[in-house]
mmCIF file of C-alpha atoms in Angstrom:
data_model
loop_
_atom_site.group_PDB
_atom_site.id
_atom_site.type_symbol
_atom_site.label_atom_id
_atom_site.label_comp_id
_atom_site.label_asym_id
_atom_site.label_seq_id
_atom_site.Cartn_x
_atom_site.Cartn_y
_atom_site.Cartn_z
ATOM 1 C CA UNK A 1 2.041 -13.508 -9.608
ATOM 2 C CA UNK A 2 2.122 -10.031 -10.100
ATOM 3 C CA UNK A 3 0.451 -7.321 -7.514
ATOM 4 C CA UNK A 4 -0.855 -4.286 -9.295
ATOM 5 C CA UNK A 5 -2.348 -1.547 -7.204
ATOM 6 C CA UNK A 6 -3.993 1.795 -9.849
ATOM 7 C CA UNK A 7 -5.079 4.623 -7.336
ATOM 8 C CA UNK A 8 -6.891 6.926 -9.604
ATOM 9 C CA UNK A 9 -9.449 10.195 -8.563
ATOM 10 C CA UNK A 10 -13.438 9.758 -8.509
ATOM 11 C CA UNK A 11 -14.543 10.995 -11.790
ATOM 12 C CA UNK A 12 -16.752 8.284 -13.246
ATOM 13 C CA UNK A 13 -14.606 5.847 -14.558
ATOM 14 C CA UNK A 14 -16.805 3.442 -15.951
ATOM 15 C CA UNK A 15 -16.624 -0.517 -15.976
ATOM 16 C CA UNK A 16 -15.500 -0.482 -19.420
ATOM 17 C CA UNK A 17 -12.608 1.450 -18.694
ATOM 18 C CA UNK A 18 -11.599 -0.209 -16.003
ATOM 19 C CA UNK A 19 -12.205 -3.453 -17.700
ATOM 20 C CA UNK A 20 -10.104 -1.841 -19.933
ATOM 21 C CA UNK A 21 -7.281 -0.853 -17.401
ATOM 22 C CA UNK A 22 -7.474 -4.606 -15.965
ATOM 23 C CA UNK A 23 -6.663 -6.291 -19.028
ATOM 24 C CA UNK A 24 -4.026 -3.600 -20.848
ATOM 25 C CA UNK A 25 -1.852 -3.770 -17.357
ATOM 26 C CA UNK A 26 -2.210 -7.743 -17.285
ATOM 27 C CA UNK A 27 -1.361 -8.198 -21.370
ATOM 28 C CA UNK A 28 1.071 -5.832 -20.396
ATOM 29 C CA UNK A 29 2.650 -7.915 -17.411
ATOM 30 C CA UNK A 30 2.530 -11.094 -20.024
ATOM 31 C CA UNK A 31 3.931 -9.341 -23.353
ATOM 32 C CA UNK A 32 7.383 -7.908 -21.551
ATOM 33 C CA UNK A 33 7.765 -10.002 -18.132
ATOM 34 C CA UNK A 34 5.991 -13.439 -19.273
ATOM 35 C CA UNK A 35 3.529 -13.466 -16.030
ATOM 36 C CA UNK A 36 0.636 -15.312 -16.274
ATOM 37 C CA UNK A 37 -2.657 -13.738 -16.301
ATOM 38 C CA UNK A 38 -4.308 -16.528 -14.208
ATOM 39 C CA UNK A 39 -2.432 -15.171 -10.724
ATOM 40 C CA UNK A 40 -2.092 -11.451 -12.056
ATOM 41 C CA UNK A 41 -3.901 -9.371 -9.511
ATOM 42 C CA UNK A 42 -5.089 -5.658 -10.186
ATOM 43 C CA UNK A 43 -6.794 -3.864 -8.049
ATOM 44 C CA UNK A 44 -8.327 -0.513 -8.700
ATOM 45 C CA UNK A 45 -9.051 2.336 -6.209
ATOM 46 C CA UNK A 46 -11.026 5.278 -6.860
ATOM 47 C CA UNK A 47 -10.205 8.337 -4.641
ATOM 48 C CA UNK A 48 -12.197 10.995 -3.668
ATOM 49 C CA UNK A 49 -11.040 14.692 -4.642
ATOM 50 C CA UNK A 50 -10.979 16.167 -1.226
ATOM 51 C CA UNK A 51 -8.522 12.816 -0.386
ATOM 52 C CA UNK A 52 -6.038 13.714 -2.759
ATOM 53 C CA UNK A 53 -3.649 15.747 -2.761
ATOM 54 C CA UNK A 54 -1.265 18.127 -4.660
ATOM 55 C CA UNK A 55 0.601 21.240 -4.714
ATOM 56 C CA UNK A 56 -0.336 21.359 -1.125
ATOM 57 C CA UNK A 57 -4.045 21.485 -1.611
ATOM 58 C CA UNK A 58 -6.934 18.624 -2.666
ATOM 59 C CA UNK A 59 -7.536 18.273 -5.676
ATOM 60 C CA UNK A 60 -10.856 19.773 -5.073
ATOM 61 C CA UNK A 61 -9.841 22.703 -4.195
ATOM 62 C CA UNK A 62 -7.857 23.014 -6.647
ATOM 63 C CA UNK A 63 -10.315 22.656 -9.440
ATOM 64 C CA UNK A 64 -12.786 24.777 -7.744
ATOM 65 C CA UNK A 65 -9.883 27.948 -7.716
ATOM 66 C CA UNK B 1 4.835 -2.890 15.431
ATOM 67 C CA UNK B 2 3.646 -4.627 12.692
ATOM 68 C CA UNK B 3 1.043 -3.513 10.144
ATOM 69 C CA UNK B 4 -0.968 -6.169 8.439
ATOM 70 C CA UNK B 5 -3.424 -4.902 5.389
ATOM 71 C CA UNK B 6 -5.916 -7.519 4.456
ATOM 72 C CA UNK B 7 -7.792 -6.911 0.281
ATOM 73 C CA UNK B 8 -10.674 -9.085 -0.101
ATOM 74 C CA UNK B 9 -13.555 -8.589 -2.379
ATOM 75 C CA UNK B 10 -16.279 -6.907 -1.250
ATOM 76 C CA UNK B 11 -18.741 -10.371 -0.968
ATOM 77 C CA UNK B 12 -20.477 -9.664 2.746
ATOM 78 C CA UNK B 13 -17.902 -10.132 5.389
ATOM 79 C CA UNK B 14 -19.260 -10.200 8.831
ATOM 80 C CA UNK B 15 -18.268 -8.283 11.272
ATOM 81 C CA UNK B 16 -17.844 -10.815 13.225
ATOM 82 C CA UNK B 17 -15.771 -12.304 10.303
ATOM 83 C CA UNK B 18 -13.403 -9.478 10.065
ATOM 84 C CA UNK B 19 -12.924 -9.484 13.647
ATOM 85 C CA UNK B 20 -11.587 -13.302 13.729
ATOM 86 C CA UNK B 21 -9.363 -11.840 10.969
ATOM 87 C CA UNK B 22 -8.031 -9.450 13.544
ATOM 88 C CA UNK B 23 -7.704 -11.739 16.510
ATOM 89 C CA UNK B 24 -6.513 -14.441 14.161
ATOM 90 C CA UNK B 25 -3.367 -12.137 12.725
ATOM 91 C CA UNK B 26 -2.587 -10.826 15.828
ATOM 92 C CA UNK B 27 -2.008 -14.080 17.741
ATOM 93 C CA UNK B 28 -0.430 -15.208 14.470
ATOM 94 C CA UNK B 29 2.679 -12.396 14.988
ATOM 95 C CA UNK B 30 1.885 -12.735 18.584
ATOM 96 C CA UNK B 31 3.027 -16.399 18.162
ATOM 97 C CA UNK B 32 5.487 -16.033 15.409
ATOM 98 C CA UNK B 33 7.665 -13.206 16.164
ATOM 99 C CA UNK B 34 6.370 -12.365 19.682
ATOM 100 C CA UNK B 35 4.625 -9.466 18.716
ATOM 101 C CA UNK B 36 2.798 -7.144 21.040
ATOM 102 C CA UNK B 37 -1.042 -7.126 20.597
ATOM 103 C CA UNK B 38 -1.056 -3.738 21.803
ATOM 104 C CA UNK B 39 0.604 -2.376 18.715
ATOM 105 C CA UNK B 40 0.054 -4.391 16.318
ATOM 106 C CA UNK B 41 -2.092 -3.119 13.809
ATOM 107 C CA UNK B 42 -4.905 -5.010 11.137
ATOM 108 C CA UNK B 43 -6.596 -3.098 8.900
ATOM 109 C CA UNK B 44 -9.295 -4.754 6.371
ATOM 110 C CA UNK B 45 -10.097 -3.507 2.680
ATOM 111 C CA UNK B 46 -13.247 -4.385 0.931
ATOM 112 C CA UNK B 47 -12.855 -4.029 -3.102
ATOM 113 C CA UNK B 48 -15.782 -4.376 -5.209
ATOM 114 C CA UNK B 49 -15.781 -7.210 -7.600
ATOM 115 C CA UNK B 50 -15.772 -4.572 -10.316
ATOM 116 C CA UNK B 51 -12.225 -2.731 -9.184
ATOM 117 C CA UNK B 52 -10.905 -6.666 -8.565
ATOM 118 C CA UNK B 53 -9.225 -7.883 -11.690
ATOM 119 C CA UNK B 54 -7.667 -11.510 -12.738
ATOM 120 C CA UNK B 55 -7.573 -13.735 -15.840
ATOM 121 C CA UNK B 56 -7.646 -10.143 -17.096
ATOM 122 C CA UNK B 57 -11.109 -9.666 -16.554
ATOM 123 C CA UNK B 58 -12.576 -7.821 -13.411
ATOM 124 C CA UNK B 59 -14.308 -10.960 -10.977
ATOM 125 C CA UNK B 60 -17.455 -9.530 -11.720
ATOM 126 C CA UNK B 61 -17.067 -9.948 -15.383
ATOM 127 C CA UNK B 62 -15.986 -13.575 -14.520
ATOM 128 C CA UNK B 63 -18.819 -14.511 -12.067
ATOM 129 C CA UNK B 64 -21.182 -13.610 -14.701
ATOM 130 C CA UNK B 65 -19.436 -15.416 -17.674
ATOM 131 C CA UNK C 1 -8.279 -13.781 -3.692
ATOM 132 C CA UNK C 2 -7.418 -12.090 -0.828
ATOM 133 C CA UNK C 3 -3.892 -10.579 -0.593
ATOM 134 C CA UNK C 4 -2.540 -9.917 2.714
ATOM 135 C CA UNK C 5 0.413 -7.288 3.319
ATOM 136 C CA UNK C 6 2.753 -7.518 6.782
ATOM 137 C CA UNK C 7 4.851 -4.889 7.303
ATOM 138 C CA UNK C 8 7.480 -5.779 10.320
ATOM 139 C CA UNK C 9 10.817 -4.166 11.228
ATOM 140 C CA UNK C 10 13.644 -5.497 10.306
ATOM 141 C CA UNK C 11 14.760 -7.864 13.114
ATOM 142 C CA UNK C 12 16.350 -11.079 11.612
ATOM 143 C CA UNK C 13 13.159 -12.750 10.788
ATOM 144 C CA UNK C 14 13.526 -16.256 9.703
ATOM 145 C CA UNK C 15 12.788 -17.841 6.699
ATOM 146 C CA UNK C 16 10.622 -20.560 8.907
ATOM 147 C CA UNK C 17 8.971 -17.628 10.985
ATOM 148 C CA UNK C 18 8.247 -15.958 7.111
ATOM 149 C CA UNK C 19 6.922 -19.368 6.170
ATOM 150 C CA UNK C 20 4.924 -19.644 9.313
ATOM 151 C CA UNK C 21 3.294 -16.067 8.960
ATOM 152 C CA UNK C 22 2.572 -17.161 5.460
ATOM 153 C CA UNK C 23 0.599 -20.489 5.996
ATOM 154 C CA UNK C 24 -0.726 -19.166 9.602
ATOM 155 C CA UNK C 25 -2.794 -16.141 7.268
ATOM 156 C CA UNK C 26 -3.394 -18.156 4.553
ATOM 157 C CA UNK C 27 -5.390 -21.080 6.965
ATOM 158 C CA UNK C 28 -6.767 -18.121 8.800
ATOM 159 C CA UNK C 29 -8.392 -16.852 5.011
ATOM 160 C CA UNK C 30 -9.748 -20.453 4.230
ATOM 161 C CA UNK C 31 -11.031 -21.366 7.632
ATOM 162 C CA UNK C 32 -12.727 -17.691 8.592
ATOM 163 C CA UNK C 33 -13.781 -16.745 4.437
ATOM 164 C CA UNK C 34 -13.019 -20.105 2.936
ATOM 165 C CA UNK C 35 -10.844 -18.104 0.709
ATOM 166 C CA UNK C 36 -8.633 -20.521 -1.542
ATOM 167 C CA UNK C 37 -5.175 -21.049 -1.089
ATOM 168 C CA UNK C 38 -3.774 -20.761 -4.196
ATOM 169 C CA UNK C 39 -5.293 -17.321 -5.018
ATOM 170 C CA UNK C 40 -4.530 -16.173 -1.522
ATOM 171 C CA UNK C 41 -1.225 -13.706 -1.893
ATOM 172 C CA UNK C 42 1.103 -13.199 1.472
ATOM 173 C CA UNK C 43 3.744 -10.221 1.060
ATOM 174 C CA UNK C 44 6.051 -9.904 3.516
ATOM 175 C CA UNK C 45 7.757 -6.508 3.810
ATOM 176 C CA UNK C 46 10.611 -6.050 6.417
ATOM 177 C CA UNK C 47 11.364 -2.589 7.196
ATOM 178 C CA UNK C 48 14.598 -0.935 8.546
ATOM 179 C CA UNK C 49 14.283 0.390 12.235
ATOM 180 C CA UNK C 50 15.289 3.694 10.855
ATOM 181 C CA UNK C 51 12.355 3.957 8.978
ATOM 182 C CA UNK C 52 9.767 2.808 10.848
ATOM 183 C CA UNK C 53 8.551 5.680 13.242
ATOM 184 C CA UNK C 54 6.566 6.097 16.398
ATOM 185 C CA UNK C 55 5.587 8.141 19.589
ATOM 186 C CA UNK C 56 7.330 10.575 17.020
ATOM 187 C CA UNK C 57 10.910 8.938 16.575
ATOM 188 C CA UNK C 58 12.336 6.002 15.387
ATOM 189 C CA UNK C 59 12.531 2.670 16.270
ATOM 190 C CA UNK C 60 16.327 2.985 16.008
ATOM 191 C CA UNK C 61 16.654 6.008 18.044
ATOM 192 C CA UNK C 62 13.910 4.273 20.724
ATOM 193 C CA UNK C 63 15.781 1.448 21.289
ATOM 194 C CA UNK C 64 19.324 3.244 21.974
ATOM 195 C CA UNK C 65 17.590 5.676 24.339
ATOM 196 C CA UNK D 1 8.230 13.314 -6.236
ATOM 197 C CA UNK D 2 6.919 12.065 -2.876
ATOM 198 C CA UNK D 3 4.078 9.783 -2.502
ATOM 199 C CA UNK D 4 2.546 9.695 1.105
ATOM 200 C CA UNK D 5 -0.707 8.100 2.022
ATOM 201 C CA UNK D 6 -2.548 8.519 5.650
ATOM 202 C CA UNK D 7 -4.737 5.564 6.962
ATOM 203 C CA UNK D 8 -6.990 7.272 9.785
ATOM 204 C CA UNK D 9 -9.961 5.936 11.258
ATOM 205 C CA UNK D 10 -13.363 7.075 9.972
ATOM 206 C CA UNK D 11 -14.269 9.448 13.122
ATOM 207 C CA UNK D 12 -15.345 12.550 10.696
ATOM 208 C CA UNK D 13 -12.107 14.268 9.951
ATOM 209 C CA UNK D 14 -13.215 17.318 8.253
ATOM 210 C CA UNK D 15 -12.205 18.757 4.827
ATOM 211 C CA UNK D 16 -10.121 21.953 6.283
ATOM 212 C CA UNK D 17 -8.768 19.312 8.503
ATOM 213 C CA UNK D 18 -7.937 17.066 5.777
ATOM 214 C CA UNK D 19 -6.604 19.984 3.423
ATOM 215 C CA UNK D 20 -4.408 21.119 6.857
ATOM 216 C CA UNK D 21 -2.918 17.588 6.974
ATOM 217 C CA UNK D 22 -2.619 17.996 2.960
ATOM 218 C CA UNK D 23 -0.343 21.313 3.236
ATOM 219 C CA UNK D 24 1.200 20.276 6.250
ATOM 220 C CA UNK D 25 3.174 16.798 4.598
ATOM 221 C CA UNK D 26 3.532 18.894 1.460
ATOM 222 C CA UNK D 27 5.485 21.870 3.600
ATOM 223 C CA UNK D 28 7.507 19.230 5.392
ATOM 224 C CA UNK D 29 8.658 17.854 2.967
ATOM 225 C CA UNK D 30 9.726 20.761 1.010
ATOM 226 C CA UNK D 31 11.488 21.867 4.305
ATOM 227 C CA UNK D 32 13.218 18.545 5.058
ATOM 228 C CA UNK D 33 14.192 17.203 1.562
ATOM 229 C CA UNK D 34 13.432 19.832 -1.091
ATOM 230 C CA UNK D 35 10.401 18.203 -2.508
ATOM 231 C CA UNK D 36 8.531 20.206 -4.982
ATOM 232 C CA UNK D 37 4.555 20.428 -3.513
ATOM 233 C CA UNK D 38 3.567 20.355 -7.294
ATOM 234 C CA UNK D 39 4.883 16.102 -7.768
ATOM 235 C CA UNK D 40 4.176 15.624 -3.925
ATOM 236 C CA UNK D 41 1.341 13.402 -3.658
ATOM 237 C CA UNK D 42 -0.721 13.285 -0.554
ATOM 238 C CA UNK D 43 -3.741 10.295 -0.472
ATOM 239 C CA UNK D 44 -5.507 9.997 2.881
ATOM 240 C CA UNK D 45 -7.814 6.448 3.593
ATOM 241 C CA UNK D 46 -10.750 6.883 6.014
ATOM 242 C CA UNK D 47 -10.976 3.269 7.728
ATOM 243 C CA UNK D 48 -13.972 1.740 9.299
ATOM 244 C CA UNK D 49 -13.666 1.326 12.656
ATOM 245 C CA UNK D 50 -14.846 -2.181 12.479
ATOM 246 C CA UNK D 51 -12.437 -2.580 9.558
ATOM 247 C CA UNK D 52 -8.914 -1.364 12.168
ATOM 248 C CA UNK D 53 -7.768 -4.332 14.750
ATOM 249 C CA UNK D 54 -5.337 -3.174 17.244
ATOM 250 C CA UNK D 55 -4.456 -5.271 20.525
ATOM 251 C CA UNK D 56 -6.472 -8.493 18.616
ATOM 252 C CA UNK D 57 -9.566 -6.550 18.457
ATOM 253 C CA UNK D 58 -11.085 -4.357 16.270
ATOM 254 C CA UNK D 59 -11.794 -0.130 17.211
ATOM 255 C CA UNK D 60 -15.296 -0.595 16.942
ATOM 256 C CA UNK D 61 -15.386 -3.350 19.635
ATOM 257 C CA UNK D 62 -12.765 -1.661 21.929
ATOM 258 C CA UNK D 63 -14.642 1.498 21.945
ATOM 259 C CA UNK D 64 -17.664 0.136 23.092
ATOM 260 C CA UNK D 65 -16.250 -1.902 25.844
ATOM 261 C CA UNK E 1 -2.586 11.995 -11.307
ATOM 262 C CA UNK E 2 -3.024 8.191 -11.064
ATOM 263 C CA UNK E 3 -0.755 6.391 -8.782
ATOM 264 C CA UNK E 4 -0.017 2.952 -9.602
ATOM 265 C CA UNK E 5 2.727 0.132 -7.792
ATOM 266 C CA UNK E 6 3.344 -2.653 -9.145
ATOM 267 C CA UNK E 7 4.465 -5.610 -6.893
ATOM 268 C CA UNK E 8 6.741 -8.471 -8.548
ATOM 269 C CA UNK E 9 9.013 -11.134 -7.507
ATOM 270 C CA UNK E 10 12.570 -10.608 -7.621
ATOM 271 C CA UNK E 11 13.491 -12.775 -9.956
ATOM 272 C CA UNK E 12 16.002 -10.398 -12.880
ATOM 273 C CA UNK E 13 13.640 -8.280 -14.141
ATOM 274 C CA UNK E 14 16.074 -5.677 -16.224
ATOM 275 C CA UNK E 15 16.026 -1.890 -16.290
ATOM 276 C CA UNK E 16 14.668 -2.099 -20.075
ATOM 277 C CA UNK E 17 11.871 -4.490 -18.986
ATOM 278 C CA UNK E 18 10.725 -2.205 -16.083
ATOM 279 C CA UNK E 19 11.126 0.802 -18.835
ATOM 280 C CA UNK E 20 8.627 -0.698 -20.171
ATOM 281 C CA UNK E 21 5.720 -1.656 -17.847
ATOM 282 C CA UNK E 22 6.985 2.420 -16.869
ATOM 283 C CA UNK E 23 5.759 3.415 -20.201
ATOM 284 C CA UNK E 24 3.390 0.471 -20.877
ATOM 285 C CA UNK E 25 1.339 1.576 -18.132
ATOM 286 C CA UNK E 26 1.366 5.172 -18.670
ATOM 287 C CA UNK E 27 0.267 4.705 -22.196
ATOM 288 C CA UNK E 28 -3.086 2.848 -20.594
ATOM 289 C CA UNK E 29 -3.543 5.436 -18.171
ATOM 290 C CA UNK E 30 -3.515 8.501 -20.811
ATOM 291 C CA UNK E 31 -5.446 6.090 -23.521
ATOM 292 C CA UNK E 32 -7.882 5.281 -21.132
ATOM 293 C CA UNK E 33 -8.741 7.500 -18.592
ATOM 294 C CA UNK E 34 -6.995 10.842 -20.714
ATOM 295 C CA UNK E 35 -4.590 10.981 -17.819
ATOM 296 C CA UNK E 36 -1.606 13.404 -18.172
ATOM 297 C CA UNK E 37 2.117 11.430 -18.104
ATOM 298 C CA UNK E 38 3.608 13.616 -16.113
ATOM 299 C CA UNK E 39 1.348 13.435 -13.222
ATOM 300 C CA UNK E 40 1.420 9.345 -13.633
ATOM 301 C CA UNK E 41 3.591 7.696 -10.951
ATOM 302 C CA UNK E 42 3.971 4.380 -11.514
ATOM 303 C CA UNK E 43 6.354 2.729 -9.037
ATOM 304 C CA UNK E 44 7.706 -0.963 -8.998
ATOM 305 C CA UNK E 45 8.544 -2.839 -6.046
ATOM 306 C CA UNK E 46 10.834 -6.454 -6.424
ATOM 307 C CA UNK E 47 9.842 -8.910 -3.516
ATOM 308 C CA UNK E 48 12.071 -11.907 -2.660
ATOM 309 C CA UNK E 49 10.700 -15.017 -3.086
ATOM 310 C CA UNK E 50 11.094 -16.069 0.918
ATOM 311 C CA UNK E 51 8.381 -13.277 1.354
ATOM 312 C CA UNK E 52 6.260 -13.913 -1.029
ATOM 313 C CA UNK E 53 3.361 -16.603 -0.194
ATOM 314 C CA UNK E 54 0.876 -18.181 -2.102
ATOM 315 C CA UNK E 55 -0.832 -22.019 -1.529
ATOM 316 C CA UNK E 56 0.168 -21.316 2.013
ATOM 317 C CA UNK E 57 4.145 -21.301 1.165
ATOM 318 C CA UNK E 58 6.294 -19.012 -0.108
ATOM 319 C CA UNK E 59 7.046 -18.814 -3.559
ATOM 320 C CA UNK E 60 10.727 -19.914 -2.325
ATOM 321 C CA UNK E 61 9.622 -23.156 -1.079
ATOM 322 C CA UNK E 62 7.498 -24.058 -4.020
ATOM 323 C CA UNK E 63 9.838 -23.136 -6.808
ATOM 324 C CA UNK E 64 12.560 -25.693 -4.760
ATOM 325 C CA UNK E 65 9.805 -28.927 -4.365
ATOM 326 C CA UNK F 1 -3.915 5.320 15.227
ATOM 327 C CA UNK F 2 -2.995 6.700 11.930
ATOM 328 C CA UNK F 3 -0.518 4.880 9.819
ATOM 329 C CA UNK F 4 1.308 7.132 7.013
ATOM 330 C CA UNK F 5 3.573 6.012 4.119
ATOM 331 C CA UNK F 6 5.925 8.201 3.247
ATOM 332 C CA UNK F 7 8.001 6.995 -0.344
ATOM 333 C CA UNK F 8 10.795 8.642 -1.627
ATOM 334 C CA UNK F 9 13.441 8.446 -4.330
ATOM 335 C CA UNK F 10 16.312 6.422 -3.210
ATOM 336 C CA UNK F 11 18.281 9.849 -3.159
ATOM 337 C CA UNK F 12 20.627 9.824 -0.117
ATOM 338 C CA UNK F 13 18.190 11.072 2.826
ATOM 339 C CA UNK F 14 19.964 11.231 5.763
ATOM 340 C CA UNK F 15 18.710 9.182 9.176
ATOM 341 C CA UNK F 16 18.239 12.913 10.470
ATOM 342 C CA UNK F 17 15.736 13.774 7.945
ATOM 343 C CA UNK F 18 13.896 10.807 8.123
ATOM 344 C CA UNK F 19 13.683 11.612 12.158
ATOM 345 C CA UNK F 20 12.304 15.059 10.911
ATOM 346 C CA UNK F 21 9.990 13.380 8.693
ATOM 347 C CA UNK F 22 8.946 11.087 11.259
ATOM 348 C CA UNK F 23 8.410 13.864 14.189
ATOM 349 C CA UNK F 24 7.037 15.996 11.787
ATOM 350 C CA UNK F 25 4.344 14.255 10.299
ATOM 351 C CA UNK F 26 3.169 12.687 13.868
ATOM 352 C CA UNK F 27 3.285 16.822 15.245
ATOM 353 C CA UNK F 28 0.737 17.334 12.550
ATOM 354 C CA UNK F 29 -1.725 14.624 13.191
ATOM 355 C CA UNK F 30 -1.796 15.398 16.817
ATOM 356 C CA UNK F 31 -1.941 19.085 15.955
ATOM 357 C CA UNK F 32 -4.976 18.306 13.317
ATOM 358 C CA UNK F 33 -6.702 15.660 14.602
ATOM 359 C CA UNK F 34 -5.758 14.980 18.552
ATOM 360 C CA UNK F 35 -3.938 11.582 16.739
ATOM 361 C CA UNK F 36 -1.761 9.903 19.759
ATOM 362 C CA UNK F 37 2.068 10.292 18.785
ATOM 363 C CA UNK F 38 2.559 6.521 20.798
ATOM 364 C CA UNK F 39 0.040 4.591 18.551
ATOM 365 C CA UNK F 40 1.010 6.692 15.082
ATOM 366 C CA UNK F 41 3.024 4.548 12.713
ATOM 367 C CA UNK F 42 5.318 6.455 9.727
ATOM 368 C CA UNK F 43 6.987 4.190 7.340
ATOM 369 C CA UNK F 44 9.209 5.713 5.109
ATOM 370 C CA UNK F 45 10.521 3.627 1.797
ATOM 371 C CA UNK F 46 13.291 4.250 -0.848
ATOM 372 C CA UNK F 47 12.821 3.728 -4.316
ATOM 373 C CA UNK F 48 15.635 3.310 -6.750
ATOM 374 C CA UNK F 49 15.393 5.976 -9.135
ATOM 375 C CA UNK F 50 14.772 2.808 -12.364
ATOM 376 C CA UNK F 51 11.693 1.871 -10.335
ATOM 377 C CA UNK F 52 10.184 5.132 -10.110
ATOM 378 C CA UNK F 53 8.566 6.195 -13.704
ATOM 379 C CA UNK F 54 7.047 9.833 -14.459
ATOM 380 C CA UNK F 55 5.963 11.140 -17.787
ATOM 381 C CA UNK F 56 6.192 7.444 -18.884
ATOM 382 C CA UNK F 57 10.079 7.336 -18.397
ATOM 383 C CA UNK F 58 12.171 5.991 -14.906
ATOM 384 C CA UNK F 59 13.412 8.768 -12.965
ATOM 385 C CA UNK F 60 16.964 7.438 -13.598
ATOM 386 C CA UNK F 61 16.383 7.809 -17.199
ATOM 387 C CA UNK F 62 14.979 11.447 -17.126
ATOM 388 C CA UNK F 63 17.898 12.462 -15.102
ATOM 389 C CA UNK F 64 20.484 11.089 -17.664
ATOM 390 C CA UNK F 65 18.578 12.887 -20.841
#
């Protein structure tokens, strides 16, 4: 019954990946704490640069320096 | 005071839906613990079925299998 | 699928209130979205009044003024 | 190492006003506990109005009443 | 800069064990999506049983009937 | 009605600078975005230092290497 939450920047993650980031953190969740993958939950959120920040400043703005 | 986030897939919710989910939680703590209405807080998160994962697989991946 | 988060202070909730909140949100999901039970995850977080702020100040320090 | 995340409502916050609420968590917390702005994440969430229930109802409906 | 929490019951899970969905889940995150480890916070959160609901009952309640 | 999350390593924050957290980060939404300090919410959680991984390791652990 895990609850997995990935909160990752807009920059085109595909499907694929995120397929891929779905299954690696549920085989993950099986191989070291035995949960089942039937009532795994992981939810992905893309955020967008402006709506995440670092070092004080969005992440936009901090590629755009 | 309490704060009550709601994840569903993204699958056409009504507004009208999503606001018996509000009514319904807040007369649920209302109820329950004797919460006030007044500051009592619901807020409702649509993911799409691609960010959604389970079995391993994102639910899109599984509605189409 | 839905998964449901309430955050409340920490005020000696019971484990019957807890088990009410739980089956009260989880009716609410089937009967409103006709979301099923046993993919329908409840989290219950209870959070110390000295971390739980508002109108600027804590609940602690509200309730002793 | 902080993590902080704002929920506002979707009323057209800005991006200065964004980046101000950005630098402003990031200075805090440098001020208050020493946190170093370069690990201090900020992540602000833009709600919809009809998605945010206070007093059993949601924004959306209680701003055009 | 992905930030990812993962949500478990609190049922033993060992410092080694959470070492490794730590690292487990870092590794996806840089194989992936290229994402740098030491912008990757991945942060794990135990949640009693009594508060944690599924079939309409918490996970308490089930794992005693 | 913004609600802000504020998590920390469990590292001995005082109830005073959780207050200035709290007063703090409500100051700036008013100041930013006209936010009402009565209906802004700031939760602030600890997390053990085993439960919070960077650069693939627990903070625990990077502080004992």
């Amino acid at each position: 019954m895990p609850y997995v939450n990935i909160k990752i920047t807009r920059e085109g993650a595909t499907k694929e990946q995120k397929a891929a980031l779905i299954s690696g953190v549920t085989d993950l969740l099986r191989d070291v704490l035995d949960k089942d993958p039937a009532t795994t939950f992981v939810l992905i959120d893309e955020v967008d640069l402006a709506d995440w920040g670092v070092h004080g400043r969005s992440v936009e703005e901090l590629r755009q320096s």
